């Protein structure tokens, strides 16, 4: 190990990586965090509800200083029964207990703030650099390769998100992408309404907000769930669809989002709003069975990269799990540095710590929620529903057609005109495979003409990874993130 080696290098400046960095730097470790986006949060997307309990342990009273949108004071759950929507409304859980508070957040703002806190604590942060490989010596991870340079560390923490190409590369995850039945694609729009309009339409005082989930009923498509979170002067609105359901869809994924928006009830809530951003991202939701090996010699896997997220129907969680995993991983690394032992048996303490925390029970709940949804039942919907309203279902007719180029035109991209980060086989012999990608891509970048010729343009890619999950080694010949600094730059997230 060279003299200028770090104690730890973290790949990925989302909530898992930032938390690990913050805690290790606070303990006096030399920490390098490498993020491929131009700033932390610029590649990250969430629905919007951060449960504060795990960050509270890292930065007590963070809510006083962090850029939060609104405190969640009300929850709503809409479930479709016999062609009717039944909506239950109730005060946000633990609204009287500070450790249970939750907040709507926009990741581009929130992660940026958190990254600044990390730098002030001593984390060396490099943004705009994609880590391409890990340095492995004698079977042990001892650094990273990024932008053609090697950087060394005693321990590497992989917090590189749901697609975690690096965990796959070093054999901690299966050599194939995650299975389509364990991954959900989420499409999200941030719509500006103005603070007064948000308050008025949702019946709030300033600062109060709602987390509203729609189970299986937001469009006329089975298996498509929806969410709505109120922000300060915007709403975060989106749909989610398990990737293995896409082959049987009779419409495209972007069309699902459009149908949701055009539902009369949703349409009235966002009327007059201005689209600020169109985003897509994957959510791991397989529970314990989809988790990779969490540690190896000199390496730990955190957050979404470790499959740590839970779609429970009445709520989606991943941010609090990412933060908890970051904190627990940091504590294990701090102890390892003291002992000067970085082998897998020492780092195994991380898995044990996760098992003893709320994370593993949450992952088990995620798994049973997924089983329920596969069996055609609602996930974990509340049993008593007291308010009901009729729901006019819209079919995907021409009037609803979605204009994706307009939506992408609102986004900020740093285009790489020369290097395609996704390469496709345009001569792939099976047209069904091509059609699948046309249906799946949230950015509608795949199309097939009447002669069966495939067209694909990687510019405009939202970097979600859905096409990789569905078709790697078939139509999709190779898939990577764009080079650091390039590609989508989320301003909301
Ligand atoms: C539509 C949707 C709705 C959701 N709703 C909620 C919700 O309401 N509440 C909730 O708690 N959770 C929710 N989640 C889940 C939650 O957003 C994630 O679980 C959480 O963001 C995971 O954090 P992370 O730090 O592990 O990963 P990420 O936030 O994805 O961060 C990974 C980081 O690694 C970087 N990176 C990746 N590869 C490299 C590389 N090779 N080199 C350098 N950097 C790299 C990325 O740029 C990124 O910044 C939702 C997710 C989605 C998609
Ligand atoms: S090309 Fe693939 S990674 Fe890019 S937006 Fe479409 S499905 Fe997602």
Coordinates of C-alpha atoms and ligand atoms in Angstrom, one line a residue:
X1 CA 0.0 0.0 0.0
X2 CA 1.5 3.3 -1.0
X3 CA 2.1 6.0 1.6
X4 CA -0.5 8.3 0.1
X5 CA -3.2 5.6 0.3
X6 CA -6.5 6.5 1.9
X7 CA -8.0 4.6 4.8
X8 CA -11.2 4.2 2.7
X9 CA -12.4 5.0 -0.8
X10 CA -16.1 5.3 -1.4
X11 CA -17.6 4.8 -4.9
X12 CA -20.8 6.8 -5.2
X13 CA -22.0 10.0 -3.5
X14 CA -25.6 9.2 -2.9
X15 CA -27.0 8.9 0.7
X16 CA -25.2 5.6 1.5
X17 CA -21.8 6.8 0.3
X18 CA -22.2 10.2 1.9
X19 CA -23.2 8.8 5.2
X20 CA -20.3 6.4 5.3
X21 CA -17.9 9.2 4.4
X22 CA -19.3 11.6 7.0
X23 CA -19.0 9.0 9.8
X24 CA -15.5 7.9 8.9
X25 CA -14.2 11.4 8.5
X26 CA -15.7 12.4 11.8
X27 CA -13.7 9.6 13.3
X28 CA -10.5 11.0 11.8
X29 CA -10.1 8.6 8.9
X30 CA -8.7 9.7 5.5
X31 CA -11.6 9.2 3.2
X32 CA -11.9 9.8 -0.6
X33 CA -15.4 9.8 -2.1
X34 CA -15.6 9.6 -5.9
X35 CA -18.9 10.5 -7.6
X36 CA -19.5 10.4 -11.4
X37 CA -22.1 13.1 -11.4
X38 CA -21.1 16.8 -11.5
X39 CA -22.3 17.1 -7.9
X40 CA -23.8 14.7 -5.4
X41 CA -27.5 14.3 -6.3
X42 CA -27.1 15.2 -10.0
X43 CA -27.6 11.5 -10.9
X44 CA -30.0 10.5 -8.2
X45 CA -33.8 10.1 -8.2
X46 CA -36.2 9.3 -5.4
X47 CA -39.9 9.4 -5.0
X48 CA -39.6 11.7 -2.2
X49 CA -40.1 10.7 1.4
X50 CA -37.1 10.5 3.7
X51 CA -37.7 8.9 7.1
X52 CA -35.5 10.9 9.3
X53 CA -34.6 8.4 12.0
X54 CA -31.4 7.0 10.5
X55 CA -30.0 10.4 9.5
X56 CA -30.9 11.7 13.0
X57 CA -28.3 9.3 14.4
X58 CA -25.6 10.7 12.1
X59 CA -26.5 14.4 12.2
X60 CA -28.8 15.1 15.2
X61 CA -31.4 17.7 14.4
X62 CA -30.5 17.7 10.7
X63 CA -34.0 18.9 9.9
X64 CA -33.0 22.3 11.3
X65 CA -30.4 22.8 8.6
X66 CA -31.0 20.5 5.7
X67 CA -32.9 21.6 2.5
X68 CA -36.1 19.7 3.2
X69 CA -39.2 20.3 1.2
X70 CA -42.1 19.7 3.6
X71 CA -42.7 17.7 6.8
X72 CA -45.0 14.8 6.0
X73 CA -48.0 15.4 8.2
X74 CA -50.6 13.4 6.2
X75 CA -50.6 10.1 4.4
X76 CA -53.1 8.9 1.8
X77 CA -53.5 5.5 0.3
X78 CA -55.7 4.9 -2.7
X79 CA -56.6 1.3 -3.6
X80 CA -58.7 0.2 -6.5
X81 CA -61.6 -2.2 -5.6
X82 CA -64.2 -3.3 -8.0
X83 CA -63.5 -0.5 -10.4
X84 CA -63.7 2.1 -7.7
X85 CA -60.9 3.9 -5.9
X86 CA -61.1 3.8 -2.1
X87 CA -58.9 6.4 -0.4
X88 CA -57.8 6.3 3.2
X89 CA -56.4 9.4 4.8
X90 CA -54.7 9.4 8.1
X91 CA -52.1 11.5 10.0
X92 CA -48.5 10.6 9.1
X93 CA -47.3 7.8 11.3
X94 CA -45.2 8.8 14.3
X95 CA -46.1 12.4 13.7
X96 CA -45.9 13.0 17.4
X97 CA -42.5 11.3 17.8
X98 CA -39.5 13.2 16.4
X99 CA -37.6 10.0 15.7
X100 CA -40.5 9.1 13.3
X101 CA -40.7 12.3 11.4
X102 CA -40.4 12.1 7.7
X103 CA -39.9 14.8 5.0
X104 CA -40.3 15.2 1.3
X105 CA -36.9 15.8 -0.4
X106 CA -35.5 16.5 -3.8
X107 CA -32.2 14.7 -4.2
X108 CA -30.3 17.2 -6.3
X109 CA -30.6 19.7 -3.5
X110 CA -30.5 17.4 -0.5
X111 CA -27.5 15.3 -1.6
X112 CA -25.6 18.4 -2.5
X113 CA -26.1 19.8 1.0
X114 CA -25.0 16.5 2.5
X115 CA -21.9 16.4 0.3
X116 CA -21.0 19.9 1.6
X117 CA -21.4 18.7 5.2
X118 CA -19.1 15.8 4.3
X119 CA -16.4 18.0 2.9
X120 CA -16.5 20.2 6.0
X121 CA -16.1 17.1 8.1
X122 CA -12.9 16.2 6.1
X123 CA -14.1 13.9 3.3
X124 CA -12.1 14.5 0.1
X125 CA -14.8 14.6 -2.6
X126 CA -14.1 14.2 -6.3
X127 CA -17.1 14.7 -8.5
X128 CA -17.4 14.2 -12.3
X129 CA -15.3 11.0 -12.3
X130 CA -16.6 7.6 -13.0
X131 CA -14.9 4.7 -11.2
X132 CA -14.2 2.0 -13.8
X133 CA -12.7 -0.8 -11.8
X134 CA -11.4 -1.9 -8.5
X135 CA -7.7 -2.6 -7.8
X136 CA -7.4 -6.1 -6.7
X137 CA -4.2 -7.6 -5.3
X138 CA -3.9 -11.1 -4.0
X139 CA -7.6 -11.4 -4.1
X140 CA -8.1 -8.3 -2.0
X141 CA -9.7 -5.0 -3.1
X142 CA -7.2 -2.3 -2.4
X143 CA -8.2 0.7 -4.4
X144 CA -10.0 2.0 -7.5
X145 CA -9.2 2.8 -11.1
X146 CA -10.8 6.0 -12.3
X147 CA -10.0 8.3 -15.2
X148 CA -7.0 6.0 -16.0
X149 CA -5.5 6.6 -12.5
X150 CA -5.1 4.2 -9.7
X151 CA -5.9 5.3 -6.1
X152 CA -5.3 3.0 -3.2
X153 CA -7.1 2.4 0.1
X154 CA -7.3 -0.2 2.9
X155 CA -11.1 -0.6 2.2
X156 CA -13.3 0.2 -0.7
X157 CA -17.0 0.9 -0.1
X158 CA -19.3 0.3 -3.1
X159 CA -22.2 2.7 -2.8
X160 CA -22.8 3.0 -6.5
X161 CA -26.5 2.5 -6.6
X162 CA -29.0 0.0 -8.0
X163 CA -27.1 -1.1 -11.1
X164 CA -23.8 -1.5 -9.1
X165 CA -21.7 -2.6 -12.1
X166 CA -18.6 -2.8 -9.8
X167 CA -20.1 -5.4 -7.4
X168 CA -20.8 -7.5 -10.4
X169 CA -17.4 -7.0 -11.8
X170 CA -15.6 -8.3 -8.7
X171 CA -18.0 -11.2 -8.3
X172 CA -20.0 -10.1 -5.2
X173 CA -23.1 -10.0 -7.3
X174 CA -24.2 -12.5 -9.9
X175 CA -22.5 -11.9 -13.3
X176 CA -25.9 -11.0 -14.8
X177 CA -28.0 -7.9 -14.1
X178 CA -30.6 -8.3 -11.3
X179 CA -33.7 -10.4 -12.3
X180 CA -36.5 -8.4 -13.8
X181 CA -38.9 -9.7 -11.2
X182 CA -36.9 -8.1 -8.4
X183 CA -36.6 -4.6 -9.9
X184 CA -39.1 -1.9 -10.5
X185 CA -38.7 1.0 -12.8
X186 CA -39.9 4.4 -11.5
X187 CA -40.8 7.3 -13.8
X188 CA -41.2 10.7 -12.1
X189 CA -42.1 14.2 -12.9
X190 CA -41.5 17.3 -10.8
X191 CA -44.3 19.8 -11.5
X192 CA -44.2 23.4 -10.3
X193 CA -47.4 24.8 -8.9
X194 CA -46.3 27.5 -6.5
X195 CA -46.3 27.3 -2.7
X196 CA -49.8 28.9 -2.2
X197 CA -51.3 26.5 -4.8
X198 CA -49.8 23.5 -3.1
X199 CA -51.1 24.7 0.3
X200 CA -54.5 25.4 -1.1
X201 CA -55.0 22.3 -3.2
X202 CA -53.8 19.9 -0.6
X203 CA -55.3 21.8 2.4
X204 CA -52.0 22.6 4.2
X205 CA -50.3 25.3 6.1
X206 CA -46.8 26.1 4.9
X207 CA -44.3 23.4 5.7
X208 CA -46.9 20.6 5.9
X209 CA -47.1 17.9 3.3
X210 CA -48.6 14.6 2.1
X211 CA -47.2 11.2 1.0
X212 CA -49.9 9.7 -1.2
X213 CA -49.6 6.2 -2.7
X214 CA -51.8 4.7 -5.3
X215 CA -51.9 0.9 -5.4
X216 CA -52.6 -0.8 -8.7
X217 CA -55.1 1.8 -9.7
X218 CA -53.5 4.9 -11.1
X219 CA -54.0 3.9 -14.7
X220 CA -56.0 1.1 -16.4
X221 CA -52.9 -1.1 -16.2
X222 CA -52.6 -3.8 -13.6
X223 CA -49.5 -3.7 -11.6
X224 CA -48.8 0.0 -12.1
X225 CA -48.6 1.9 -8.8
X226 CA -48.4 5.6 -8.4
X227 CA -47.1 8.2 -5.9
X228 CA -47.5 11.8 -5.1
X229 CA -45.4 13.9 -2.7
X230 CA -45.9 17.6 -2.0
X231 CA -42.7 19.7 -2.0
X232 CA -42.4 23.3 -1.1
X233 CA -43.7 24.7 -4.4
X234 CA -43.8 21.6 -6.6
X235 CA -45.2 18.1 -6.5
X236 CA -43.3 14.9 -7.2
X237 CA -45.5 12.6 -9.2
X238 CA -44.7 9.2 -10.5
X239 CA -45.5 5.7 -11.4
X240 CA -43.7 2.4 -10.8
X241 CA -43.9 -0.9 -12.7
X242 CA -42.0 -4.1 -12.0
X243 CA -39.8 -4.8 -14.9
X244 CA -41.0 -8.3 -15.5
X245 CA -44.5 -6.9 -16.1
X246 CA -43.3 -4.9 -19.1
X247 CA -43.4 -7.7 -21.7
X248 CA -47.2 -8.0 -21.1
X249 CA -47.9 -4.3 -21.3
X250 CA -50.1 -3.0 -24.1
X251 CA -48.6 0.4 -23.9
X252 CA -45.2 2.0 -23.2
X253 CA -43.8 2.9 -19.8
X254 CA -43.8 6.6 -20.6
X255 CA -47.5 6.2 -21.5
X256 CA -48.3 4.9 -18.1
X257 CA -46.9 8.1 -16.6
X258 CA -49.0 10.1 -19.0
X259 CA -52.2 8.1 -18.2
X260 CA -51.6 8.8 -14.5
X261 CA -51.3 12.5 -15.1
X262 CA -54.4 12.6 -17.2
X263 CA -56.5 10.8 -14.7
X264 CA -59.2 13.4 -13.7
X265 CA -58.3 13.4 -10.1
X266 CA -54.6 13.8 -10.6
X267 CA -55.2 16.2 -13.5
X268 CA -57.2 18.5 -11.2
X269 CA -54.3 18.4 -8.6
X270 CA -51.6 19.4 -11.1
X271 CA -53.7 21.7 -13.3
X272 CA -51.8 24.8 -14.5
X273 CA -48.5 23.2 -13.3
X274 CA -45.3 23.5 -15.2
X275 CA -43.1 20.4 -15.8
X276 CA -39.6 21.0 -14.3
X277 CA -38.0 17.6 -14.8
X278 CA -38.7 14.1 -16.2
X279 CA -36.7 11.3 -14.6
X280 CA -36.4 7.6 -14.4
X281 CA -34.6 5.2 -12.1
X282 CA -34.7 1.6 -10.9
X283 CA -35.7 0.5 -7.4
X284 CA -34.4 -2.8 -6.0
X285 CA -37.3 -4.6 -4.3
X286 CA -36.4 -8.3 -4.1
X287 CA -35.8 -8.2 -0.4
X288 CA -33.2 -10.4 1.2
X289 CA -33.0 -12.9 -1.7
X290 CA -31.7 -10.3 -4.1
X291 CA -29.0 -9.0 -1.8
X292 CA -25.4 -9.6 -3.1
X293 CA -22.6 -10.8 -0.9
X294 CA -22.2 -7.7 1.3
X295 CA -18.5 -7.9 2.0
X296 CA -15.3 -9.4 0.7
X297 CA -11.6 -8.9 1.3
X298 CA -11.2 -5.1 1.5
X299 CA -14.7 -4.3 0.2
X300 CA -18.2 -3.6 1.5
X301 CA -21.5 -3.0 -0.5
X302 CA -24.0 -0.4 0.7
X303 CA -27.4 1.0 0.0
X304 CA -29.2 0.2 -3.3
X305 CA -26.0 -1.5 -4.5
X306 CA -26.7 -4.0 -1.8
X307 CA -30.4 -4.3 -2.8
X308 CA -31.4 -2.4 0.3
X309 CA -34.8 -0.9 -0.6
X310 CA -38.3 -1.9 0.2
X311 CA -41.5 -1.3 -1.8
X312 CA -44.1 -2.0 0.8
X313 CA -47.1 -0.7 -1.1
X314 CA -48.2 1.9 1.5
X315 CA -44.7 3.3 1.4
X316 CA -41.4 3.0 -0.5
X317 CA -38.2 3.0 1.6
X318 CA -34.6 3.0 0.5
X319 CA -33.1 6.3 1.7
X320 CA -33.2 5.5 5.4
X321 CA -31.8 2.0 4.6
X322 CA -29.0 3.5 2.5
X323 CA -28.1 5.9 5.4
X324 CA -28.2 3.2 8.0
X325 CA -26.0 0.9 5.9
X326 CA -23.6 3.8 5.4
X327 CA -23.3 4.4 9.1
X328 CA -22.9 0.7 10.0
X329 CA -20.4 0.1 7.2
X330 CA -18.4 3.1 8.5
X331 CA -18.3 1.8 12.0
X332 CA -17.0 -1.5 10.8
X333 CA -14.3 0.2 8.8
X334 CA -13.3 2.3 11.7
X335 CA -12.9 -0.8 13.9
X336 CA -11.0 -2.6 11.1
X337 CA -8.6 0.3 10.7
X338 CA -7.9 0.2 14.5
X339 CA -7.1 -3.5 14.2
X340 CA -5.3 -3.1 10.8
X341 CA -7.3 -6.0 9.5
X342 CA -9.3 -5.7 6.3
X343 CA -10.0 -9.3 5.4
X344 CA -13.5 -10.6 4.8
X345 CA -13.8 -12.2 8.2
X346 CA -13.2 -8.8 9.8
X347 CA -15.6 -7.0 7.5
X348 CA -18.3 -9.6 8.0
X349 CA -19.2 -7.6 11.1
X350 CA -21.1 -5.3 8.7
X351 CA -23.6 -8.0 7.7
X352 CA -24.1 -8.8 11.3
X353 CA -24.7 -5.2 12.2
X354 CA -27.3 -4.9 9.4
X355 CA -29.0 -8.0 10.7
X356 CA -29.2 -6.5 14.2
X357 CA -30.6 -3.2 12.8
X358 CA -34.0 -2.4 11.4
X359 CA -32.6 -3.1 7.9
X360 CA -33.0 -6.9 7.7
X361 CA -36.5 -7.0 9.1
X362 CA -37.4 -4.3 6.6
X363 CA -35.9 -6.4 3.8
X364 CA -38.0 -9.4 4.9
X365 CA -41.1 -7.3 4.8
X366 CA -40.1 -6.2 1.3
X367 CA -39.9 -9.8 0.2
X368 CA -43.3 -10.7 1.5
X369 CA -44.7 -7.5 -0.1
X370 CA -43.2 -8.6 -3.4
X371 CA -44.7 -12.1 -3.1
X372 CA -48.1 -10.5 -2.4
X373 CA -47.8 -8.4 -5.5
X374 CA -46.7 -11.3 -7.7
X375 CA -49.7 -13.3 -6.4
X376 CA -51.9 -10.5 -7.7
X377 CA -52.8 -9.1 -4.2
X378 CA -52.2 -5.6 -3.0
X379 CA -49.0 -5.4 -1.2
X380 CA -49.6 -4.4 2.4
X381 CA -52.6 -2.2 2.0
X382 CA -54.4 -1.0 5.1
X383 CA -57.5 -3.1 5.9
X384 CA -60.0 -0.4 6.6
X385 CA -60.7 2.2 4.0
X386 CA -63.2 4.9 4.9
X387 CA -63.3 7.3 2.1
X388 CA -64.3 6.2 -1.4
X389 CA -64.7 7.8 -4.7
X390 CA -65.3 6.7 -8.2
X391 CA -62.4 6.5 -10.5
X392 CA -62.8 7.2 -14.2
X393 CA -60.3 5.0 -16.0
X394 CA -58.7 6.4 -19.1
X395 CA -57.6 4.2 -21.9
X396 CA -54.4 5.0 -23.8
X397 CA -56.1 6.7 -26.8
X398 CA -54.5 9.2 -29.1
X399 CA -55.6 12.2 -27.0
X400 CA -53.4 10.8 -24.3
X401 CA -50.3 10.3 -26.5
X402 CA -47.2 11.3 -24.7
X403 CA -44.6 13.7 -26.2
X404 CA -41.3 12.4 -24.8
X405 CA -39.0 14.7 -26.8
X406 CA -40.7 17.7 -25.2
X407 CA -40.2 16.2 -21.7
X408 CA -36.6 15.4 -22.4
X409 CA -36.1 18.9 -23.7
X410 CA -36.8 20.3 -20.3
X411 CA -34.0 18.1 -18.7
X412 CA -30.4 19.1 -18.5
X413 CA -28.0 16.9 -20.4
X414 CA -24.2 17.1 -21.0
X415 CA -24.2 15.1 -24.2
X416 CA -21.3 12.9 -25.2
X417 CA -21.5 13.1 -29.0
X418 CA -18.7 10.6 -29.5
X419 CA -19.0 7.7 -27.2
X420 CA -22.2 5.6 -26.9
X421 CA -22.5 4.4 -23.3
X422 CA -25.2 1.9 -24.5
X423 CA -24.5 -0.2 -27.6
X424 CA -27.2 -2.1 -29.3
X425 CA -27.3 -4.8 -31.9
X426 CA -29.6 -3.3 -34.6
X427 CA -29.5 -6.6 -36.5
X428 CA -30.7 -8.7 -33.6
X429 CA -32.9 -11.4 -35.2
X430 CA -35.8 -11.4 -32.7
X431 CA -38.2 -8.6 -33.2
X432 CA -40.1 -9.4 -30.0
X433 CA -36.9 -8.4 -28.1
X434 CA -36.8 -5.1 -29.9
X435 CA -40.5 -4.4 -29.2
X436 CA -39.8 -5.0 -25.5
X437 CA -37.3 -2.2 -25.4
X438 CA -39.7 0.1 -27.3
X439 CA -42.2 -0.5 -24.6
X440 CA -39.8 -0.3 -21.7
X441 CA -37.5 2.7 -22.2
X442 CA -38.8 5.7 -20.2
X443 CA -37.1 8.0 -22.6
X444 CA -38.6 6.3 -25.7
X445 CA -35.1 6.0 -27.2
X446 CA -35.9 2.8 -29.0
X447 CA -38.1 2.6 -32.0
X448 CA -38.8 0.0 -34.8
X449 CA -40.1 1.0 -38.2
X450 CA -42.5 -1.0 -40.4
X451 CA -39.6 -3.0 -42.0
X452 CA -38.5 -4.1 -38.5
X453 CA -35.4 -1.9 -38.4
X454 CA -34.4 -0.9 -34.9
X455 CA -33.5 2.8 -34.2
X456 CA -31.7 3.8 -31.0
X457 CA -30.2 7.0 -29.9
X458 CA -28.3 7.1 -26.6
X459 CA -28.6 10.9 -26.4
X460 CA -31.5 11.6 -24.0
X461 CA -30.8 8.5 -21.9
X462 CA -31.9 8.8 -18.3
X463 CA -29.4 6.2 -17.2
X464 CA -32.0 4.1 -15.5
X465 CA -30.7 0.7 -16.7
X466 CA -34.2 -0.8 -17.6
X467 CA -33.0 -1.9 -21.1
X468 CA -30.0 -3.5 -19.5
X469 CA -32.1 -5.6 -17.1
X470 CA -34.4 -6.7 -19.9
X471 CA -32.0 -7.3 -22.8
X472 CA -28.3 -7.3 -21.9
X473 CA -26.5 -9.7 -24.2
X474 CA -29.4 -9.7 -26.5
X475 CA -30.4 -6.4 -28.2
X476 CA -28.3 -4.5 -25.6
X477 CA -24.7 -5.4 -26.5
X478 CA -23.1 -3.3 -23.7
X479 CA -24.3 -0.9 -21.1
X480 CA -22.4 1.5 -18.9
X481 CA -22.9 4.9 -17.4
X482 CA -21.6 7.8 -19.5
X483 CA -18.1 9.1 -18.7
X484 CA -18.0 11.3 -15.6
X485 CA -19.6 14.8 -16.0
X486 CA -21.6 13.6 -19.0
X487 CA -25.1 12.4 -19.5
X488 CA -28.2 13.5 -17.5
X489 CA -27.8 16.1 -14.8
X490 CA -30.8 16.1 -12.5
X491 CA -31.7 19.5 -11.0
X492 CA -34.5 18.2 -8.9
X493 CA -34.1 14.4 -8.5
Ligands
LIG1 C1 -39.1 6.3 -8.3 C2 -38.4 6.1 -6.9 C3 -39.1 6.3 -5.8 C4 -38.6 6.1 -4.6 N1 -39.2 6.6 -3.4 C5 -38.6 6.5 -2.2 C6 -39.1 7.1 -1.1 O1 -40.2 7.8 -1.1 N2 -38.5 7.0 0.1 C7 -37.3 6.3 0.2 O2 -36.7 6.2 1.3 N3 -36.7 5.7 -0.9 C8 -37.3 5.8 -2.1 N4 -36.7 5.3 -3.2 C9 -35.5 4.6 -3.1 C10 -34.3 5.5 -2.8 O3 -34.3 6.6 -3.6 C11 -33.0 4.7 -2.9 O4 -33.1 3.5 -2.2 C12 -31.8 5.5 -2.4 O5 -31.6 6.7 -3.2 C13 -30.5 4.7 -2.5 O6 -29.4 5.5 -2.2 P1 -27.9 5.0 -2.6 O7 -27.0 6.0 -2.0 O8 -27.7 3.6 -2.2 O9 -27.9 5.1 -4.1 P2 -28.0 6.4 -5.1 O10 -28.8 7.4 -4.5 O11 -28.5 5.8 -6.4 O12 -26.5 6.8 -5.3 C14 -25.5 6.1 -6.0 C15 -24.5 7.1 -6.5 O13 -23.4 6.4 -7.0 C16 -22.9 7.1 -8.1 N5 -22.2 6.1 -9.0 C17 -22.7 5.0 -9.6 N6 -21.7 4.3 -10.2 C18 -20.6 5.1 -10.1 C19 -19.2 4.9 -10.6 N7 -18.9 3.9 -11.3 N8 -18.3 5.9 -10.2 C20 -18.7 6.9 -9.5 N9 -19.9 7.1 -9.0 C21 -20.9 6.2 -9.3 C22 -24.2 7.6 -8.8 O14 -23.9 8.7 -9.6 C23 -25.0 8.0 -7.5 O15 -24.7 9.3 -7.1 C24 -37.3 5.5 -4.5 C25 -36.6 5.2 -5.6 C26 -37.1 5.5 -6.9 C27 -36.3 5.2 -8.1
LIG2 S1 -31.8 3.7 -23.0 FE1 -31.9 2.2 -21.3 S2 -30.9 3.2 -19.6 FE2 -31.4 4.8 -21.1 S3 -33.4 5.6 -20.5 FE3 -33.8 4.0 -22.0 S4 -34.1 2.2 -20.7 FE4 -33.1 3.7 -19.4

